[in-house]
Amino acid sequence: MKKLMNWLADSFAPTMNRLFSRPWPAGISACMQKIIPFILTGSLIYFYNVFVSFIPGLPDLSPILNYSFGIISLIVAFMMANQLMEKLNHPLYVINAGITSVGIMLMVSMPTGESADSISALLGNLGPSGIAVGMVVGIYVAIIFNLWGKLHFMQNSSVPDFVTGWINVIVPNVFCLGIMMVLVNVLHLNISELIMSVFMPIAKIGQTLPGYILCCLIPAFFYTMGVSSWMFGALTTPIFMAGIDANIAAVAAGLPATNIVTSEATFTLAFVTMGGMCATLGLNALMCFSKSKQLKTLGRVFIAPSIFNINEPVMFGAPVVFNPVLMLPAWINSIIGPVYVWILMSTGLLNIPSKMIQVGQIPAPICSVMVTEDMRALLWWALLFVIYLVVWYPFFKVFEKQKLDEEAAQITAE
């Protein structure tokens, strides 16, 4: 075990941190973080609509939803190119590449056939179901702008800087739009469908129990080694968004929601992430009553954010990160959580979320009832909390003994 932990700490984790800090992965990760406010804007309106169902006289705020979360793919296209240009150190192209991505996203999303003049069809293509398309468009634009930027065209010429700047934006613009024009308008390729045909098998795997476990376990595994879980948003966000979008559409059509693997079931529900990723609320509760003065103090300091599902203090302060005693139960919980949720929802013992509510910092089990609209969530949350406590307990007692020995040795030394 010691050799494994040394390898993880000294080799694996530093390598992963270096990998994810490189411009391309860092830019993609930054894009996923930048779109969160727009997703949360939509979440707030969905949350507001819960009250509208009880008080019909409340004003209709759906335009706020339609032009924030409703065009999230367009926002992703802009942010992807924008953040990649920033990370690739092309300040001249940060805004221009993003705007070019918006134009290309509109080009590939324009409805054809009988829906050619339909605004609703266009907005549907720009919604959450097209996030994968927006990502690919942004990366495509970033590749061309990055290649052109490396040429340093007219860098030392006598031409005025503002003219050089125009030329260095116009040329990659023409390349990006021209290539896509040939594909869409000359070859008549449906780029959106092509991208989605590649993504759909990934999404289908994600909507299985093994896929769900991987969506929860992989970020948790890296998180226990200090690698931010945001790095995996590029993989999980399209799966989660497509899942909840399909659930919303199904319920609107009078059909049941069927997609369990969503951000709502993973984060807002606060089952898988009870107290935060790795389900650390149980650990925090044990710390509050520890025989170790240090752990008791830390536990009581950390409990407030933990209740709101914010666990960075526990992860880095206990710590769980690079702590071989506590990393294992963190991984175990990241398997138990999705399996537990899957069993409950697939058997009808708990409603599958059908509203896009991603406000993950609402205390549980309030958020659990809110997102499922199911009072049974109270019982299932309490039972899972006990399960998590049982998992944490033996490992915590080993860790507590280590701390007690350290405290005793310190008193003896004084």
XYZ file of C-alpha atoms in Angstrom:
414
model
C 0.000 0.000 0.000
C 2.805 2.406 0.863
C 4.484 1.839 -2.504
C 1.153 2.386 -4.281
C 0.496 5.642 -2.415
C 4.008 6.876 -3.093
C 3.515 6.154 -6.800
C 0.144 7.921 -6.815
C 1.517 10.938 -4.950
C 4.902 11.234 -6.640
C 4.197 10.093 -10.180
C 0.572 9.554 -11.201
C -1.075 12.661 -9.710
C 1.648 15.118 -10.819
C 1.496 13.647 -14.327
C -2.286 14.024 -14.444
C -2.068 17.589 -13.131
C 0.471 18.457 -15.791
C -1.693 16.825 -18.463
C -4.866 18.629 -17.438
C -3.050 21.945 -17.100
C -1.936 21.855 -20.746
C -3.714 24.443 -22.943
C -6.196 22.184 -24.747
C -7.528 20.216 -21.732
C -7.407 23.371 -19.589
C -9.369 25.346 -22.178
C -12.053 22.675 -22.499
C -12.337 22.465 -18.715
C -12.542 26.255 -18.418
C -15.366 26.295 -20.976
C -17.372 23.857 -18.862
C -16.938 26.130 -15.846
C -17.884 29.273 -17.784
C -21.251 27.882 -18.890
C -22.344 26.998 -15.333
C -23.974 30.435 -14.667
C -26.181 30.021 -17.749
C -27.202 26.519 -16.665
C -27.963 27.825 -13.180
C -30.038 30.660 -14.669
C -32.200 28.046 -16.340
C -32.296 26.030 -13.119
C -33.662 28.998 -11.197
C -36.495 29.423 -13.693
C -37.359 25.721 -13.521
C -37.354 26.056 -9.743
C -39.561 29.142 -10.010
C -41.982 27.227 -12.249
C -42.588 24.792 -9.383
C -44.243 27.683 -7.538
C -46.099 28.740 -10.704
C -47.815 25.348 -10.741
C -49.298 26.214 -7.335
C -49.801 29.946 -7.962
C -50.863 30.314 -11.634
C -51.057 34.102 -11.319
C -47.272 34.463 -11.135
C -45.642 36.062 -14.208
C -44.222 33.884 -16.994
C -40.413 33.974 -16.869
C -39.857 31.436 -19.643
C -38.081 33.969 -21.944
C -35.266 34.106 -19.361
C -35.007 30.327 -19.620
C -35.301 30.231 -23.409
C -32.499 32.728 -23.985
C -30.046 31.406 -21.405
C -30.191 27.648 -20.933
C -32.347 27.404 -24.063
C -29.410 28.450 -26.261
C -26.725 26.748 -24.189
C -25.146 25.050 -27.238
C -24.556 28.455 -28.832
C -22.970 29.662 -25.598
C -20.793 26.529 -25.458
C -19.579 27.137 -29.023
C -18.513 30.686 -28.120
C -16.943 29.769 -24.783
C -15.062 26.779 -26.152
C -13.233 28.799 -28.801
C -12.878 31.752 -26.421
C -11.273 29.767 -23.608
C -9.041 27.728 -25.909
C -7.670 30.919 -27.458
C -7.011 32.265 -23.971
C -5.198 29.111 -22.825
C -3.279 28.867 -26.120
C -2.081 32.439 -25.582
C -3.734 34.073 -28.600
C -5.168 37.259 -27.019
C -5.954 38.750 -30.447
C -8.401 35.917 -31.157
C -10.112 35.475 -27.773
C -13.284 37.327 -28.806
C -13.079 36.900 -32.582
C -12.761 33.117 -32.469
C -15.750 32.939 -30.132
C -17.885 35.054 -32.466
C -16.822 32.948 -35.447
C -17.912 29.855 -33.529
C -21.334 31.418 -32.982
C -21.677 31.995 -36.730
C -20.659 28.433 -37.551
C -22.937 27.012 -34.870
C -25.850 28.859 -36.451
C -24.795 27.578 -39.891
C -24.746 23.915 -38.855
C -27.901 24.243 -36.735
C -30.166 25.789 -39.361
C -33.154 23.472 -39.860
C -33.798 22.089 -43.326
C -36.691 20.489 -45.159
C -40.169 21.144 -43.800
C -38.718 22.898 -40.739
C -36.500 25.240 -42.787
C -38.333 28.394 -41.675
C -39.055 27.272 -38.120
C -37.541 29.414 -35.366
C -38.571 26.830 -32.763
C -36.669 24.125 -34.666
C -33.565 26.349 -34.744
C -33.818 27.060 -31.017
C -34.265 23.337 -30.415
C -30.978 22.667 -32.194
C -29.277 25.318 -30.060
C -30.566 23.846 -26.790
C -28.976 21.329 -24.415
C -29.267 18.427 -26.847
C -26.687 20.145 -29.051
C -23.977 20.730 -26.452
C -21.702 18.141 -28.059
C -22.102 19.970 -31.397
C -21.194 23.289 -29.761
C -18.080 21.744 -28.238
C -16.911 20.307 -31.558
C -17.596 23.586 -33.380
C -15.609 25.552 -30.795
C -12.677 23.128 -30.986
C -12.767 23.203 -34.810
C -12.566 27.010 -34.833
C -9.822 26.997 -32.198
C -7.706 24.583 -34.259
C -7.801 26.830 -37.333
C -7.207 30.058 -35.404
C -4.376 28.417 -33.474
C -2.671 27.190 -36.657
C -2.985 30.605 -38.263
C -1.753 32.347 -35.112
C 1.408 30.238 -35.119
C 2.340 31.645 -38.532
C 2.783 35.173 -37.075
C 1.723 36.547 -40.433
C 2.974 40.115 -41.158
C 4.329 40.327 -37.626
C 7.309 42.538 -38.478
C 5.869 44.314 -41.524
C 5.603 48.069 -41.969
C 1.815 47.813 -42.320
C -0.064 49.566 -39.482
C -0.888 47.278 -36.566
C -4.642 47.721 -36.882
C -4.534 46.607 -40.534
C -2.398 43.595 -39.614
C -4.888 42.784 -36.878
C -7.789 42.892 -39.352
C -6.000 40.629 -41.818
C -5.071 38.140 -39.100
C -8.719 37.871 -38.089
C -10.257 37.909 -41.574
C -8.125 35.068 -42.946
C -8.941 32.434 -40.258
C -12.572 33.658 -40.311
C -12.771 32.943 -44.034
C -11.109 29.551 -43.613
C -13.460 28.519 -40.772
C -16.642 29.719 -42.444
C -15.557 28.691 -45.943
C -14.729 25.104 -45.057
C -17.994 24.733 -43.170
C -19.930 26.369 -46.027
C -18.581 23.754 -48.437
C -19.547 20.940 -46.076
C -23.035 22.286 -45.353
C -24.130 24.139 -48.499
C -22.174 22.391 -51.262
C -21.855 18.812 -50.026
C -25.147 19.106 -48.090
C -23.815 17.348 -45.020
C -25.838 17.582 -41.827
C -22.940 18.348 -39.493
C -25.102 18.346 -36.369
C -26.442 14.873 -37.125
C -22.950 13.585 -37.934
C -21.562 14.843 -34.626
C -24.551 13.506 -32.697
C -24.232 10.115 -34.409
C -20.713 9.881 -32.974
C -21.796 11.150 -29.556
C -24.967 9.062 -29.156
C -23.176 5.734 -28.490
C -21.211 7.484 -25.725
C -24.443 8.940 -24.329
C -26.126 5.521 -24.436
C -23.240 3.953 -22.516
C -23.455 6.834 -20.044
C -27.140 6.041 -19.476
C -26.318 2.527 -18.233
C -25.447 1.528 -14.682
C -21.758 0.845 -15.501
C -21.623 4.168 -17.342
C -23.186 5.950 -14.376
C -20.688 4.403 -11.970
C -17.806 5.554 -14.181
C -19.283 9.082 -14.430
C -19.203 9.257 -10.621
C -16.141 7.180 -9.756
C -13.575 8.585 -12.196
C -13.929 12.238 -11.094
C -13.984 11.119 -7.443
C -10.854 9.029 -7.923
C -8.942 11.969 -9.346
C -10.434 14.352 -6.779
C -8.873 12.305 -3.961
C -5.542 13.018 -5.623
C -6.121 16.747 -5.804
C -7.187 16.860 -9.458
C -10.274 19.038 -9.885
C -13.437 17.214 -10.925
C -14.176 20.124 -13.277
C -11.712 18.517 -15.675
C -14.288 15.834 -16.493
C -17.158 18.203 -17.254
C -16.426 17.962 -20.972
C -17.247 14.242 -20.788
C -20.150 14.228 -18.347
C -21.958 17.503 -19.142
C -23.182 16.458 -22.625
C -24.419 13.144 -21.195
C -26.174 14.823 -18.272
C -27.694 17.596 -20.403
C -28.971 15.244 -23.087
C -30.484 13.056 -20.377
C -32.418 15.781 -18.573
C -33.479 17.403 -21.854
C -34.983 14.096 -22.986
C -36.744 13.707 -19.623
C -38.234 17.190 -19.854
C -39.462 16.506 -23.398
C -40.902 13.119 -22.417
C -42.885 14.525 -19.481
C -44.145 17.406 -21.638
C -45.447 14.788 -24.093
C -47.200 12.895 -21.295
C -44.589 10.144 -21.098
C -42.484 9.083 -18.096
C -38.916 10.287 -17.577
C -36.481 7.446 -18.194
C -32.946 8.866 -18.087
C -31.425 8.385 -14.644
C -27.950 9.677 -15.474
C -28.377 13.430 -15.142
C -26.753 16.193 -13.165
C -29.970 16.405 -11.133
C -29.739 12.750 -10.033
C -26.002 13.051 -9.416
C -25.582 16.437 -7.764
C -28.867 18.209 -6.966
C -30.375 15.084 -5.415
C -27.447 15.010 -2.930
C -27.383 11.231 -2.720
C -24.242 10.490 -4.750
C -22.719 13.770 -3.574
C -24.056 13.858 -0.014
C -21.918 16.585 1.505
C -20.005 16.876 -1.771
C -18.216 14.513 -4.120
C -17.177 11.252 -2.400
C -20.153 11.654 -0.025
C -18.134 13.217 2.786
C -21.053 14.322 4.989
C -20.802 11.064 6.941
C -17.102 11.589 7.511
C -17.730 15.166 8.604
C -20.380 14.007 11.083
C -17.988 11.447 12.581
C -15.318 14.132 12.909
C -17.693 16.330 14.914
C -17.799 13.697 17.684
C -14.224 12.503 17.456
C -12.067 11.794 20.508
C -9.313 13.708 18.725
C -9.425 17.400 19.571
C -8.059 18.321 16.163
C -10.588 16.246 14.229
C -13.464 17.411 16.423
C -12.532 21.056 15.880
C -12.099 20.632 12.153
C -15.346 18.678 11.870
C -17.344 21.426 13.559
C -15.710 24.089 11.429
C -16.363 22.143 8.220
C -19.919 20.993 8.964
C -21.677 24.152 7.714
C -20.273 24.031 4.170
C -20.689 20.244 4.184
C -24.421 20.615 4.822
C -24.547 22.748 1.693
C -22.676 20.012 -0.233
C -19.395 21.942 -0.349
C -16.613 19.620 0.727
C -13.307 21.208 -0.291
C -12.590 21.981 3.397
C -13.012 18.315 4.362
C -11.217 16.948 1.323
C -8.156 19.139 1.769
C -8.417 19.891 5.491
C -9.057 16.488 7.076
C -7.488 15.568 4.673
C -9.017 12.958 2.378
C -6.754 13.941 -0.513
C -3.701 11.655 -0.571
C -4.763 10.063 2.693
C -4.591 6.293 2.037
C -6.883 5.550 4.982
C -9.702 7.810 3.752
C -9.263 7.562 -0.021
C -10.576 3.997 -0.156
C -13.965 4.705 1.506
C -14.282 7.794 -0.721
C -13.971 5.508 -3.773
C -16.339 2.927 -2.282
C -18.982 5.603 -1.670
C -18.611 6.803 -5.257
C -19.740 3.343 -6.352
C -22.428 2.831 -3.701
C -24.096 6.180 -4.457
C -24.863 5.689 -8.163
C -25.834 2.034 -7.631
C -28.234 3.072 -4.848
C -29.792 5.842 -6.968
C -30.039 3.542 -9.984
C -31.847 0.821 -8.013
C -34.318 3.292 -6.483
C -35.177 5.061 -9.723
C -35.163 2.048 -12.034
C -37.587 0.202 -9.730
C -39.917 3.170 -9.265
C -39.080 3.630 -5.578
C -38.009 7.217 -6.303
C -39.059 9.569 -9.082
C -36.586 10.248 -11.883
C -35.901 14.014 -12.110
C -37.772 15.680 -14.968
C -36.924 19.314 -14.294
C -33.600 20.983 -14.947
C -32.608 22.089 -11.429
C -28.865 22.225 -10.890
C -28.646 24.331 -7.753
C -26.506 21.811 -5.924
C -25.905 23.867 -2.777
C -29.395 23.514 -1.338
C -29.184 21.466 1.892
C -30.344 17.868 1.687
C -32.789 16.299 1.971
C -34.702 19.471 1.021
C -33.080 19.435 -2.417
C -33.767 15.700 -2.698
C -37.519 16.230 -2.385
C -37.415 19.334 -4.564
C -35.681 17.724 -7.535
C -37.665 14.463 -7.471
C -41.018 15.920 -6.275
C -41.182 12.775 -4.171
C -41.487 12.727 -0.364
C -39.975 9.227 -0.302
C -36.653 10.949 -0.922
C -36.550 11.805 2.806
C -36.520 8.139 3.791
C -34.045 7.077 1.106
C -31.700 9.954 1.943
C -31.688 9.013 5.644
C -31.029 5.342 4.842
C -28.171 6.223 2.509
C -26.669 8.542 5.142
C -26.538 5.563 7.526
C -24.922 3.415 4.822
C -22.281 6.069 4.208
C -21.640 6.310 7.957
C -21.093 2.548 8.123
C -18.626 2.735 5.232
C -16.681 5.656 6.717
C -16.670 4.412 10.323
C -13.914 1.715 10.360
C -11.576 3.807 8.217
C -12.279 6.897 10.294
C -11.460 5.038 13.521
C -8.066 4.043 12.088
C -7.441 7.652 11.079
C -8.663 8.889 14.469
C -6.230 6.558 16.262
C -3.378 7.987 14.212
C -4.408 11.489 15.239
C -4.753 10.506 18.899
C -1.271 9.011 18.854
C 0.088 12.213 17.281
C -1.649 14.349 19.897
C -0.362 12.130 22.738
C 3.176 12.283 21.365
C 2.940 16.062 21.129
C 1.808 16.357 24.766
C 4.653 14.068 25.877
C 7.181 16.162 23.929
C 5.972 19.322 25.655
